[in-house]
mmCIF file of C-alpha atoms and ligand atoms in Angstrom:
data_model
loop_
_atom_site.group_PDB
_atom_site.id
_atom_site.type_symbol
_atom_site.label_atom_id
_atom_site.label_comp_id
_atom_site.label_asym_id
_atom_site.label_seq_id
_atom_site.Cartn_x
_atom_site.Cartn_y
_atom_site.Cartn_z
ATOM 1 C CA MET A 7 -23.231 -12.474 7.696
ATOM 2 C CA LYS A 8 -24.637 -8.995 7.075
ATOM 3 C CA ARG A 9 -22.127 -6.176 6.949
ATOM 4 C CA ASN A 10 -21.952 -3.822 9.920
ATOM 5 C CA TYR A 11 -21.018 -0.895 7.635
ATOM 6 C CA LEU A 12 -19.187 -0.103 4.502
ATOM 7 C CA LEU A 13 -15.558 0.881 5.113
ATOM 8 C CA LEU A 14 -14.559 3.864 2.839
ATOM 9 C CA THR A 15 -11.098 3.796 4.355
ATOM 10 C CA PRO A 16 -7.717 2.919 2.812
ATOM 11 C CA GLY A 17 -7.320 -0.361 4.802
ATOM 12 C CA PRO A 18 -8.536 -2.353 6.484
ATOM 13 C CA LEU A 19 -11.271 -2.056 3.931
ATOM 14 C CA SER A 20 -14.508 -3.658 3.025
ATOM 15 C CA THR A 21 -13.904 -7.222 1.819
ATOM 16 C CA THR A 22 -16.194 -9.710 0.112
ATOM 17 C CA GLU A 23 -18.104 -12.199 2.092
ATOM 18 C CA THR A 24 -16.227 -15.030 0.371
ATOM 19 C CA VAL A 25 -12.930 -13.511 1.564
ATOM 20 C CA ARG A 26 -14.160 -13.388 5.103
ATOM 21 C CA GLU A 27 -15.575 -16.890 4.907
ATOM 22 C CA ALA A 28 -12.151 -18.222 3.854
ATOM 23 C CA MET A 29 -11.061 -17.612 7.468
ATOM 24 C CA MET A 30 -13.582 -19.954 9.105
ATOM 25 C CA GLN A 31 -11.237 -22.878 9.715
ATOM 26 C CA ASP A 32 -7.968 -23.523 11.643
ATOM 27 C CA TRP A 33 -4.819 -24.508 9.878
ATOM 28 C CA CYS A 34 -1.416 -25.710 10.945
ATOM 29 C CA THR A 35 1.375 -23.218 10.220
ATOM 30 C CA TRP A 36 4.046 -25.757 9.210
ATOM 31 C CA ASP A 37 1.942 -28.320 7.350
ATOM 32 C CA LYS A 38 2.945 -28.938 3.651
ATOM 33 C CA ASP A 39 -0.657 -28.507 2.432
ATOM 34 C CA TYR A 40 -0.489 -25.012 3.810
ATOM 35 C CA ASN A 41 3.002 -23.989 2.882
ATOM 36 C CA GLU A 42 3.182 -25.635 -0.590
ATOM 37 C CA GLY A 43 -0.462 -25.436 -1.339
ATOM 38 C CA VAL A 44 -1.281 -21.910 -0.128
ATOM 39 C CA VAL A 45 1.815 -19.850 0.655
ATOM 40 C CA MET A 46 3.799 -20.731 -2.428
ATOM 41 C CA PRO A 47 0.919 -20.167 -4.876
ATOM 42 C CA ILE A 48 0.412 -16.721 -3.268
ATOM 43 C CA ARG A 49 4.120 -15.875 -3.699
ATOM 44 C CA ARG A 50 3.930 -16.897 -7.346
ATOM 45 C CA GLY A 51 0.608 -15.335 -7.898
ATOM 46 C CA LEU A 52 1.830 -11.946 -6.762
ATOM 47 C CA LEU A 53 4.713 -12.081 -9.228
ATOM 48 C CA GLU A 54 2.291 -13.213 -11.889
ATOM 49 C CA ILE A 55 -0.051 -10.273 -11.475
ATOM 50 C CA ALA A 56 2.976 -7.892 -11.402
ATOM 51 C CA GLY A 57 4.072 -9.527 -14.666
ATOM 52 C CA LEU A 58 7.528 -10.511 -13.294
ATOM 53 C CA ASP A 59 9.870 -13.374 -14.092
ATOM 54 C CA GLU A 60 10.436 -15.776 -11.160
ATOM 55 C CA ASN A 61 14.122 -16.100 -12.142
ATOM 56 C CA ARG A 62 14.820 -12.482 -11.397
ATOM 57 C CA TYR A 63 12.162 -11.446 -8.795
ATOM 58 C CA THR A 64 10.723 -12.913 -5.684
ATOM 59 C CA THR A 65 7.984 -12.218 -3.171
ATOM 60 C CA VAL A 66 8.671 -12.401 0.501
ATOM 61 C CA LEU A 67 5.615 -12.384 2.896
ATOM 62 C CA LEU A 68 6.158 -10.976 6.383
ATOM 63 C CA GLN A 69 3.931 -10.904 9.429
ATOM 64 C CA GLY A 70 2.678 -7.475 10.721
ATOM 65 C CA SER A 71 1.127 -4.423 9.130
ATOM 66 C CA GLY A 72 2.454 -2.561 6.078
ATOM 67 C CA THR A 73 4.923 -0.514 8.189
ATOM 68 C CA TYR A 74 6.703 -3.706 9.302
ATOM 69 C CA CYS A 75 7.399 -4.446 5.657
ATOM 70 C CA VAL A 76 8.573 -0.921 4.792
ATOM 71 C CA GLU A 77 10.942 -1.245 7.820
ATOM 72 C CA ALA A 78 12.077 -4.675 6.774
ATOM 73 C CA ALA A 79 12.818 -3.465 3.222
ATOM 74 C CA ILE A 80 14.735 -0.431 4.416
ATOM 75 C CA GLY A 81 16.454 -2.176 7.346
ATOM 76 C CA THR A 82 17.567 -5.080 5.204
ATOM 77 C CA SER A 83 18.579 -3.303 2.053
ATOM 78 C CA VAL A 84 20.345 -0.133 3.304
ATOM 79 C CA GLY A 85 23.608 -1.262 4.890
ATOM 80 C CA PRO A 86 25.628 0.485 7.621
ATOM 81 C CA HIS A 87 27.803 2.268 5.114
ATOM 82 C CA ASP A 88 25.046 3.277 2.616
ATOM 83 C CA LYS A 89 23.178 6.461 2.258
ATOM 84 C CA LEU A 90 19.351 6.628 1.798
ATOM 85 C CA LEU A 91 17.718 9.526 0.005
ATOM 86 C CA ILE A 92 14.000 9.763 1.031
ATOM 87 C CA LEU A 93 11.587 11.840 -1.161
ATOM 88 C CA ALA A 94 8.536 12.604 1.014
ATOM 89 C CA ASN A 95 5.259 14.584 0.633
ATOM 90 C CA GLY A 96 3.170 13.110 3.371
ATOM 91 C CA ALA A 97 3.078 10.933 6.605
ATOM 92 C CA TYR A 98 4.150 7.691 5.019
ATOM 93 C CA GLY A 99 7.238 9.241 3.371
ATOM 94 C CA GLU A 100 8.176 10.887 6.649
ATOM 95 C CA ARG A 101 7.767 7.578 8.390
ATOM 96 C CA MET A 102 10.605 6.143 6.262
ATOM 97 C CA ALA A 103 12.852 8.736 7.960
ATOM 98 C CA ARG A 104 11.691 7.643 11.400
ATOM 99 C CA ILE A 105 12.615 4.048 10.444
ATOM 100 C CA ALA A 106 16.065 5.299 9.263
ATOM 101 C CA ASP A 107 16.487 7.119 12.745
ATOM 102 C CA TYR A 108 15.911 3.854 14.538
ATOM 103 C CA TYR A 109 18.429 2.029 12.381
ATOM 104 C CA ARG A 110 20.903 4.847 12.583
ATOM 105 C CA ILE A 111 20.937 4.939 8.848
ATOM 106 C CA ASP A 112 22.784 7.825 7.209
ATOM 107 C CA TYR A 113 19.876 9.508 5.231
ATOM 108 C CA LYS A 114 18.754 12.636 3.580
ATOM 109 C CA LEU A 115 15.041 13.539 3.859
ATOM 110 C CA VAL A 116 13.589 15.824 1.296
ATOM 111 C CA SER A 117 10.180 16.984 2.527
ATOM 112 C CA LEU A 118 7.921 18.497 -0.060
ATOM 113 C CA ARG A 119 4.593 20.119 0.725
ATOM 114 C CA GLU A 120 1.775 17.624 1.158
ATOM 115 C CA THR A 121 0.059 18.941 -1.931
ATOM 116 C CA GLU A 122 3.200 18.934 -4.069
ATOM 117 C CA PRO A 123 3.961 15.727 -6.071
ATOM 118 C CA VAL A 124 7.309 13.913 -6.044
ATOM 119 C CA THR A 125 8.422 14.297 -9.632
ATOM 120 C CA GLY A 126 11.534 13.619 -11.749
ATOM 121 C CA ALA A 127 12.697 17.217 -11.311
ATOM 122 C CA ALA A 128 12.450 16.870 -7.464
ATOM 123 C CA ALA A 129 14.473 13.669 -7.717
ATOM 124 C CA LEU A 130 17.141 15.211 -10.005
ATOM 125 C CA LYS A 131 17.540 18.196 -7.694
ATOM 126 C CA ALA A 132 17.778 15.951 -4.529
ATOM 127 C CA LEU A 133 20.288 13.651 -6.189
ATOM 128 C CA ALA A 134 22.474 16.563 -7.194
ATOM 129 C CA GLU A 135 22.500 17.667 -3.502
ATOM 130 C CA THR A 136 23.081 14.075 -2.251
ATOM 131 C CA PRO A 137 25.808 12.701 -4.679
ATOM 132 C CA ASP A 138 26.641 9.830 -2.240
ATOM 133 C CA ALA A 139 23.061 8.399 -2.177
ATOM 134 C CA THR A 140 23.125 4.576 -2.640
ATOM 135 C CA HIS A 141 19.388 4.137 -2.186
ATOM 136 C CA LEU A 142 16.267 6.116 -2.896
ATOM 137 C CA SER A 143 12.934 5.575 -1.346
ATOM 138 C CA MET A 144 9.568 7.072 -1.978
ATOM 139 C CA VAL A 145 5.778 6.448 -1.684
ATOM 140 C CA HIS A 146 3.698 5.795 -4.768
ATOM 141 C CA SER A 147 0.216 6.637 -3.670
ATOM 142 C CA GLU A 148 0.574 8.892 -0.669
ATOM 143 C CA THR A 149 -2.466 7.933 1.346
ATOM 144 C CA THR A 150 -2.084 10.972 3.615
ATOM 145 C CA THR A 151 -3.713 13.101 0.796
ATOM 146 C CA GLY A 152 -4.437 10.741 -2.062
ATOM 147 C CA LEU A 153 -1.711 12.195 -4.215
ATOM 148 C CA LEU A 154 -0.161 9.855 -6.835
ATOM 149 C CA ASN A 155 3.539 10.463 -7.047
ATOM 150 C CA ARG A 156 5.468 10.107 -10.327
ATOM 151 C CA ILE A 157 7.456 6.897 -9.874
ATOM 152 C CA ASP A 158 7.771 6.815 -13.590
ATOM 153 C CA GLU A 159 9.611 10.106 -13.698
ATOM 154 C CA VAL A 160 11.826 9.235 -10.793
ATOM 155 C CA ALA A 161 12.620 5.893 -12.481
ATOM 156 C CA ASP A 162 13.771 7.775 -15.616
ATOM 157 C CA VAL A 163 16.091 9.868 -13.411
ATOM 158 C CA LEU A 164 17.482 6.757 -11.688
ATOM 159 C CA ARG A 165 18.134 4.844 -14.932
ATOM 160 C CA GLY A 166 21.827 4.179 -15.482
ATOM 161 C CA ARG A 167 22.688 5.179 -11.856
ATOM 162 C CA ASP A 168 23.632 2.556 -9.402
ATOM 163 C CA ILE A 169 21.004 3.424 -6.928
ATOM 164 C CA THR A 170 18.621 0.909 -5.283
ATOM 165 C CA PHE A 171 15.023 2.023 -5.712
ATOM 166 C CA ILE A 172 12.571 1.312 -2.898
ATOM 167 C CA VAL A 173 8.900 2.054 -3.415
ATOM 168 C CA ASP A 174 6.150 1.996 -0.842
ATOM 169 C CA ALA A 175 3.292 0.928 -3.035
ATOM 170 C CA MET A 176 1.099 -0.006 -0.115
ATOM 171 C CA SER A 177 -2.099 1.619 -1.211
ATOM 172 C CA SER A 178 -1.606 1.319 -5.006
ATOM 173 C CA PHE A 179 -0.260 -2.196 -5.800
ATOM 174 C CA GLY A 180 -3.100 -4.293 -7.111
ATOM 175 C CA GLY A 181 -5.222 -1.254 -7.837
ATOM 176 C CA ILE A 182 -2.961 0.679 -10.250
ATOM 177 C CA PRO A 183 -0.865 -1.060 -12.874
ATOM 178 C CA ILE A 184 2.890 -0.668 -12.035
ATOM 179 C CA ASP A 185 5.535 -2.022 -14.391
ATOM 180 C CA ILE A 186 8.080 -2.918 -11.704
ATOM 181 C CA GLU A 187 10.745 -4.270 -14.142
ATOM 182 C CA LYS A 188 10.527 -1.263 -16.561
ATOM 183 C CA LEU A 189 10.674 1.182 -13.649
ATOM 184 C CA GLY A 190 13.723 -0.573 -12.244
ATOM 185 C CA ILE A 191 12.073 -0.962 -8.818
ATOM 186 C CA ASP A 192 14.306 -3.136 -6.599
ATOM 187 C CA TYR A 193 11.924 -3.387 -3.600
ATOM 188 C CA LEU A 194 8.180 -2.813 -3.836
ATOM 189 C CA VAL A 195 6.276 -2.961 -0.556
ATOM 190 C CA SER A 196 2.500 -3.572 -0.134
ATOM 191 C CA SER A 197 0.210 -5.357 2.261
ATOM 192 C CA ALA A 198 -2.741 -7.773 2.484
ATOM 193 C CA ASN A 199 -5.417 -5.334 3.382
ATOM 194 C CA LYS A 200 -5.189 -2.710 0.631
ATOM 195 C CA CYS A 201 -5.895 -3.115 -3.067
ATOM 196 C CA ILE A 202 -5.648 -6.984 -3.175
ATOM 197 C CA GLN A 203 -8.636 -6.648 -0.802
ATOM 198 C CA GLY A 204 -7.515 -9.136 1.912
ATOM 199 C CA VAL A 205 -7.701 -8.662 5.662
ATOM 200 C CA PRO A 206 -4.947 -7.141 7.851
ATOM 201 C CA GLY A 207 -2.080 -9.325 9.354
ATOM 202 C CA PHE A 208 0.780 -9.447 6.907
ATOM 203 C CA GLY A 209 2.505 -7.591 4.196
ATOM 204 C CA PHE A 210 4.872 -8.500 1.292
ATOM 205 C CA VAL A 211 7.927 -7.245 -0.503
ATOM 206 C CA ILE A 212 8.469 -7.875 -4.180
ATOM 207 C CA ALA A 213 12.221 -7.795 -4.595
ATOM 208 C CA ARG A 214 14.908 -8.219 -7.291
ATOM 209 C CA LYS A 215 16.650 -11.353 -6.161
ATOM 210 C CA GLU A 216 20.037 -10.033 -7.068
ATOM 211 C CA LYS A 217 19.582 -7.057 -4.734
ATOM 212 C CA LEU A 218 18.067 -9.176 -1.908
ATOM 213 C CA ARG A 219 20.984 -11.761 -2.223
ATOM 214 C CA ALA A 220 23.477 -8.924 -1.892
ATOM 215 C CA ALA A 221 21.748 -7.564 1.203
ATOM 216 C CA ARG A 222 22.420 -10.782 3.206
ATOM 217 C CA GLY A 223 23.765 -10.007 6.673
ATOM 218 C CA ASN A 224 22.663 -6.380 6.597
ATOM 219 C CA ALA A 225 19.587 -6.563 8.771
ATOM 220 C CA ARG A 226 19.768 -5.128 12.281
ATOM 221 C CA SER A 227 16.495 -6.796 13.344
ATOM 222 C CA LEU A 228 15.827 -10.548 13.714
ATOM 223 C CA SER A 229 12.131 -10.619 12.993
ATOM 224 C CA LEU A 230 12.338 -7.987 10.204
ATOM 225 C CA ASP A 231 15.255 -9.672 8.408
ATOM 226 C CA LEU A 232 13.839 -9.929 4.848
ATOM 227 C CA CYS A 233 16.756 -12.092 3.665
ATOM 228 C CA ALA A 234 16.339 -14.636 6.382
ATOM 229 C CA GLN A 235 12.549 -14.788 5.814
ATOM 230 C CA TRP A 236 13.174 -15.264 2.107
ATOM 231 C CA GLU A 237 15.721 -18.020 2.698
ATOM 232 C CA THR A 238 13.361 -19.922 4.974
ATOM 233 C CA MET A 239 10.451 -19.522 2.500
ATOM 234 C CA GLU A 240 12.578 -20.876 -0.285
ATOM 235 C CA LYS A 241 14.164 -23.751 1.642
ATOM 236 C CA GLY A 242 10.962 -24.722 3.503
ATOM 237 C CA ARG A 243 8.806 -24.299 0.290
ATOM 238 C CA GLY A 244 6.541 -21.690 1.817
ATOM 239 C CA LYS A 245 7.484 -21.965 5.430
ATOM 240 C CA TRP A 246 7.496 -18.707 7.464
ATOM 241 C CA ARG A 247 10.204 -18.348 10.176
ATOM 242 C CA PHE A 248 7.727 -17.618 12.930
ATOM 243 C CA THR A 249 4.028 -18.309 13.415
ATOM 244 C CA SER A 250 2.250 -17.118 10.294
ATOM 245 C CA PRO A 251 -1.296 -15.511 10.342
ATOM 246 C CA THR A 252 -2.833 -18.590 8.817
ATOM 247 C CA HIS A 253 -6.364 -17.303 8.701
ATOM 248 C CA VAL A 254 -5.303 -14.074 7.034
ATOM 249 C CA VAL A 255 -3.219 -15.969 4.546
ATOM 250 C CA HIS A 256 -6.233 -18.087 3.518
ATOM 251 C CA ALA A 257 -8.365 -14.926 3.108
ATOM 252 C CA PHE A 258 -5.543 -13.442 1.002
ATOM 253 C CA ARG A 259 -5.525 -16.463 -1.328
ATOM 254 C CA GLN A 260 -9.189 -16.058 -1.948
ATOM 255 C CA ALA A 261 -8.724 -12.296 -2.479
ATOM 256 C CA LEU A 262 -6.041 -12.925 -5.025
ATOM 257 C CA GLN A 263 -8.344 -15.353 -6.837
ATOM 258 C CA GLU A 264 -11.095 -12.703 -6.841
ATOM 259 C CA LEU A 265 -8.674 -10.154 -8.225
ATOM 260 C CA ARG A 266 -7.933 -12.532 -11.148
ATOM 261 C CA GLU A 267 -11.625 -13.178 -11.653
ATOM 262 C CA GLU A 268 -12.305 -9.477 -11.804
ATOM 263 C CA GLY A 269 -9.885 -9.301 -14.745
ATOM 264 C CA GLY A 270 -6.665 -8.491 -12.977
ATOM 265 C CA ILE A 271 -5.124 -5.145 -12.027
ATOM 266 C CA ALA A 272 -6.252 -3.266 -15.073
ATOM 267 C CA ALA A 273 -9.882 -4.118 -14.436
ATOM 268 C CA ARG A 274 -9.679 -3.306 -10.798
ATOM 269 C CA HIS A 275 -8.049 -0.005 -11.704
ATOM 270 C CA ARG A 276 -10.965 0.782 -13.937
ATOM 271 C CA ARG A 277 -13.458 0.143 -11.107
ATOM 272 C CA TYR A 278 -11.537 2.268 -8.561
ATOM 273 C CA ALA A 279 -11.146 5.049 -11.169
ATOM 274 C CA GLU A 280 -14.850 4.985 -11.821
ATOM 275 C CA ASN A 281 -15.555 4.996 -8.123
ATOM 276 C CA HIS A 282 -13.306 8.033 -7.755
ATOM 277 C CA ARG A 283 -14.872 9.842 -10.691
ATOM 278 C CA LEU A 284 -18.422 9.397 -9.345
ATOM 279 C CA LEU A 285 -17.380 10.326 -5.817
ATOM 280 C CA THR A 286 -15.602 13.527 -6.847
ATOM 281 C CA GLU A 287 -18.430 14.635 -9.248
ATOM 282 C CA GLY A 288 -21.101 13.890 -6.658
ATOM 283 C CA MET A 289 -19.262 15.618 -3.763
ATOM 284 C CA ARG A 290 -18.544 18.614 -5.939
ATOM 285 C CA GLY A 291 -22.252 18.735 -6.712
ATOM 286 C CA LEU A 292 -22.973 18.743 -2.971
ATOM 287 C CA GLY A 293 -20.675 21.754 -2.556
ATOM 288 C CA PHE A 294 -17.457 20.117 -1.419
ATOM 289 C CA ARG A 295 -14.010 20.950 -2.884
ATOM 290 C CA THR A 296 -11.053 18.528 -3.178
ATOM 291 C CA LEU A 297 -7.738 19.323 -1.522
ATOM 292 C CA LEU A 298 -5.762 18.344 -4.604
ATOM 293 C CA PRO A 299 -5.986 19.575 -8.219
ATOM 294 C CA ASP A 300 -7.144 16.786 -10.514
ATOM 295 C CA ASP A 301 -3.744 16.376 -12.218
ATOM 296 C CA VAL A 302 -2.028 14.981 -9.141
ATOM 297 C CA GLN A 303 -5.032 13.232 -7.544
ATOM 298 C CA GLY A 304 -4.949 9.445 -7.591
ATOM 299 C CA CYS A 305 -8.008 7.185 -7.659
ATOM 300 C CA ILE A 306 -7.348 5.384 -4.388
ATOM 301 C CA ILE A 307 -8.461 7.911 -1.743
ATOM 302 C CA THR A 308 -9.676 11.532 -1.995
ATOM 303 C CA SER A 309 -9.262 14.336 0.471
ATOM 304 C CA PHE A 310 -12.053 16.895 0.753
ATOM 305 C CA LEU A 311 -11.835 20.287 2.408
ATOM 306 C CA TYR A 312 -14.202 21.191 5.210
ATOM 307 C CA PRO A 313 -17.052 23.095 3.491
ATOM 308 C CA SER A 314 -16.908 25.877 6.140
ATOM 309 C CA ALA A 315 -15.188 26.824 9.355
ATOM 310 C CA ALA A 316 -18.334 25.686 11.309
ATOM 311 C CA PHE A 317 -18.230 22.208 9.799
ATOM 312 C CA ASP A 318 -18.335 19.532 12.540
ATOM 313 C CA PHE A 319 -16.454 16.516 11.243
ATOM 314 C CA SER A 320 -17.260 14.221 14.183
ATOM 315 C CA ASP A 321 -21.043 14.903 13.797
ATOM 316 C CA PHE A 322 -20.810 14.303 10.082
ATOM 317 C CA TYR A 323 -18.891 11.183 10.656
ATOM 318 C CA GLU A 324 -21.337 9.711 13.245
ATOM 319 C CA LYS A 325 -24.330 10.531 11.122
ATOM 320 C CA LEU A 326 -22.807 8.852 8.086
ATOM 321 C CA LYS A 327 -21.786 5.837 10.123
ATOM 322 C CA ALA A 328 -25.425 5.549 11.417
ATOM 323 C CA LYS A 329 -26.384 5.273 7.684
ATOM 324 C CA GLY A 330 -23.841 2.515 7.168
ATOM 325 C CA TYR A 331 -20.779 4.470 5.756
ATOM 326 C CA VAL A 332 -17.560 4.862 7.568
ATOM 327 C CA ILE A 333 -15.242 7.533 6.247
ATOM 328 C CA TYR A 334 -11.778 8.701 7.328
ATOM 329 C CA PRO A 335 -10.472 11.835 9.087
ATOM 330 C CA GLY A 336 -7.864 13.946 7.495
ATOM 331 C CA LYS A 337 -4.180 13.688 8.264
ATOM 332 C CA ILE A 338 -2.525 16.816 7.037
ATOM 333 C CA SER A 339 -1.399 20.001 8.667
ATOM 334 C CA GLU A 340 -2.008 22.438 5.837
ATOM 335 C CA ALA A 341 -5.825 22.328 5.822
ATOM 336 C CA ASP A 342 -8.835 20.884 7.502
ATOM 337 C CA THR A 343 -9.834 17.853 5.487
ATOM 338 C CA PHE A 344 -11.572 14.446 5.631
ATOM 339 C CA ARG A 345 -10.869 11.521 3.337
ATOM 340 C CA ILE A 346 -13.059 8.955 1.474
ATOM 341 C CA GLY A 347 -11.498 5.833 0.067
ATOM 342 C CA ASN A 348 -12.470 4.292 -3.203
ATOM 343 C CA ILE A 349 -10.788 0.857 -2.705
ATOM 344 C CA GLY A 350 -12.071 -2.456 -1.368
ATOM 345 C CA ASP A 351 -15.308 -4.272 -2.364
ATOM 346 C CA ILE A 352 -16.809 -0.973 -3.287
ATOM 347 C CA HIS A 353 -18.712 -0.586 -6.470
ATOM 348 C CA PRO A 354 -20.263 2.453 -8.288
ATOM 349 C CA ALA A 355 -23.663 1.727 -6.704
ATOM 350 C CA ASP A 356 -22.090 2.010 -3.244
ATOM 351 C CA ILE A 357 -20.718 5.388 -4.115
ATOM 352 C CA GLY A 358 -24.264 6.392 -5.285
ATOM 353 C CA GLY A 359 -25.595 5.237 -1.876
ATOM 354 C CA LEU A 360 -22.884 7.169 -0.079
ATOM 355 C CA LEU A 361 -23.637 10.414 -1.992
ATOM 356 C CA GLU A 362 -27.292 10.114 -1.155
ATOM 357 C CA ALA A 363 -26.392 9.590 2.498
ATOM 358 C CA VAL A 364 -24.089 12.666 2.508
ATOM 359 C CA GLY A 365 -26.848 14.710 0.920
ATOM 360 C CA GLU A 366 -29.325 13.674 3.635
ATOM 361 C CA VAL A 367 -26.806 14.462 6.398
ATOM 362 C CA LEU A 368 -26.159 17.909 4.947
ATOM 363 C CA ARG A 369 -29.928 18.696 4.863
ATOM 364 C CA SER A 370 -30.581 17.342 8.354
HETATM 365 C C1 PLP B 18 -1.361 1.771 4.773
HETATM 366 C C2 PLP B 18 -0.120 2.392 4.314
HETATM 367 C C3 PLP B 18 1.084 2.033 4.937
HETATM 368 C C4 PLP B 18 1.163 1.009 6.114
HETATM 369 O O1 PLP B 18 0.479 1.433 7.243
HETATM 370 P P1 PLP B 18 0.180 0.340 8.424
HETATM 371 O O2 PLP B 18 -0.709 1.110 9.309
HETATM 372 O O3 PLP B 18 1.438 -0.127 8.904
HETATM 373 O O4 PLP B 18 -0.560 -0.796 7.708
HETATM 374 C C5 PLP B 18 2.284 2.531 4.517
HETATM 375 N N1 PLP B 18 2.246 3.340 3.471
HETATM 376 C C6 PLP B 18 1.174 3.798 2.840
HETATM 377 C C7 PLP B 18 1.268 4.657 1.698
HETATM 378 C C8 PLP B 18 -0.103 3.303 3.248
HETATM 379 O O5 PLP B 18 -1.206 3.648 2.621
#
């Protein structure tokens, strides 16, 4: 089926025809062909592409969008007597504090500017001011702006401290190499419809078994109890506790296979980086400026400043959409921006087509 338009957004994103075709059948949610034959290989496959040992790490799949999984990770791992330190520089980091509010978790939120990266220095300062922190959470690729936070530097600061490390790698896992074990990440959260290039409907948490086991009984939500979901998936060999998004799971299996065929995370990262490079170069050539300096900008999504005060975003958006390209509004308070995603089934030739369309819209 022909595409309606190309999604240059950070999820849902443009998927391949073969991923969409994988959904054209109905499946039973508790059948063993599905659980053992589809769900379990996905759980193992995610550990495999992350380079993790099954004896020490596990993958738990959970219904809902990415936020459900961030909430499940925080709500399951942070106990009633723990203290969560949140390092935020955008909407997704701030959302972790909203989750903590709902759970009445004792937390400290450090809000940096949206254009300022979360670094080792920021973590060191925050930890000195929050000596009773038992957990630290942050976002890797802050999709609000496209900024890539320094999880490596924060990991260095956390080394040797007894602090659980929770990373929202929603928009980076699968598209940027992350050495989860070396970085000492205890919970890494991502979802089906970002860099693995599946469709929306569930997310997943890659967790250190030892930490997840110790969190048993912590959850204050039934459906978002990550431990209970894990236990059911282990005992039932891939069984979900409640109705699973069977079509979406099949699409995801196909997407994971296509990630392997592309050459894995390193190869996908090269493609996204090339998309980003061409996009930035081309947009600058057309007179646009990026919100972020190049040294903190990631390759997932790019924020561009409005070229002038008179710039009409909705007109620009509609004209691009009519040419087959859907872009994304900005989300920050500091400046007028719009965003263009580089992820999904998007290739350098597509970026070329988009730039041509942007040029035509500007001249019209
Ligand atoms: C997409 C995304 C989420 C999850 O958002 P949902 O709308 O719940 O899917 C969380 N964090 C980051 C950084 C994201 O990019």
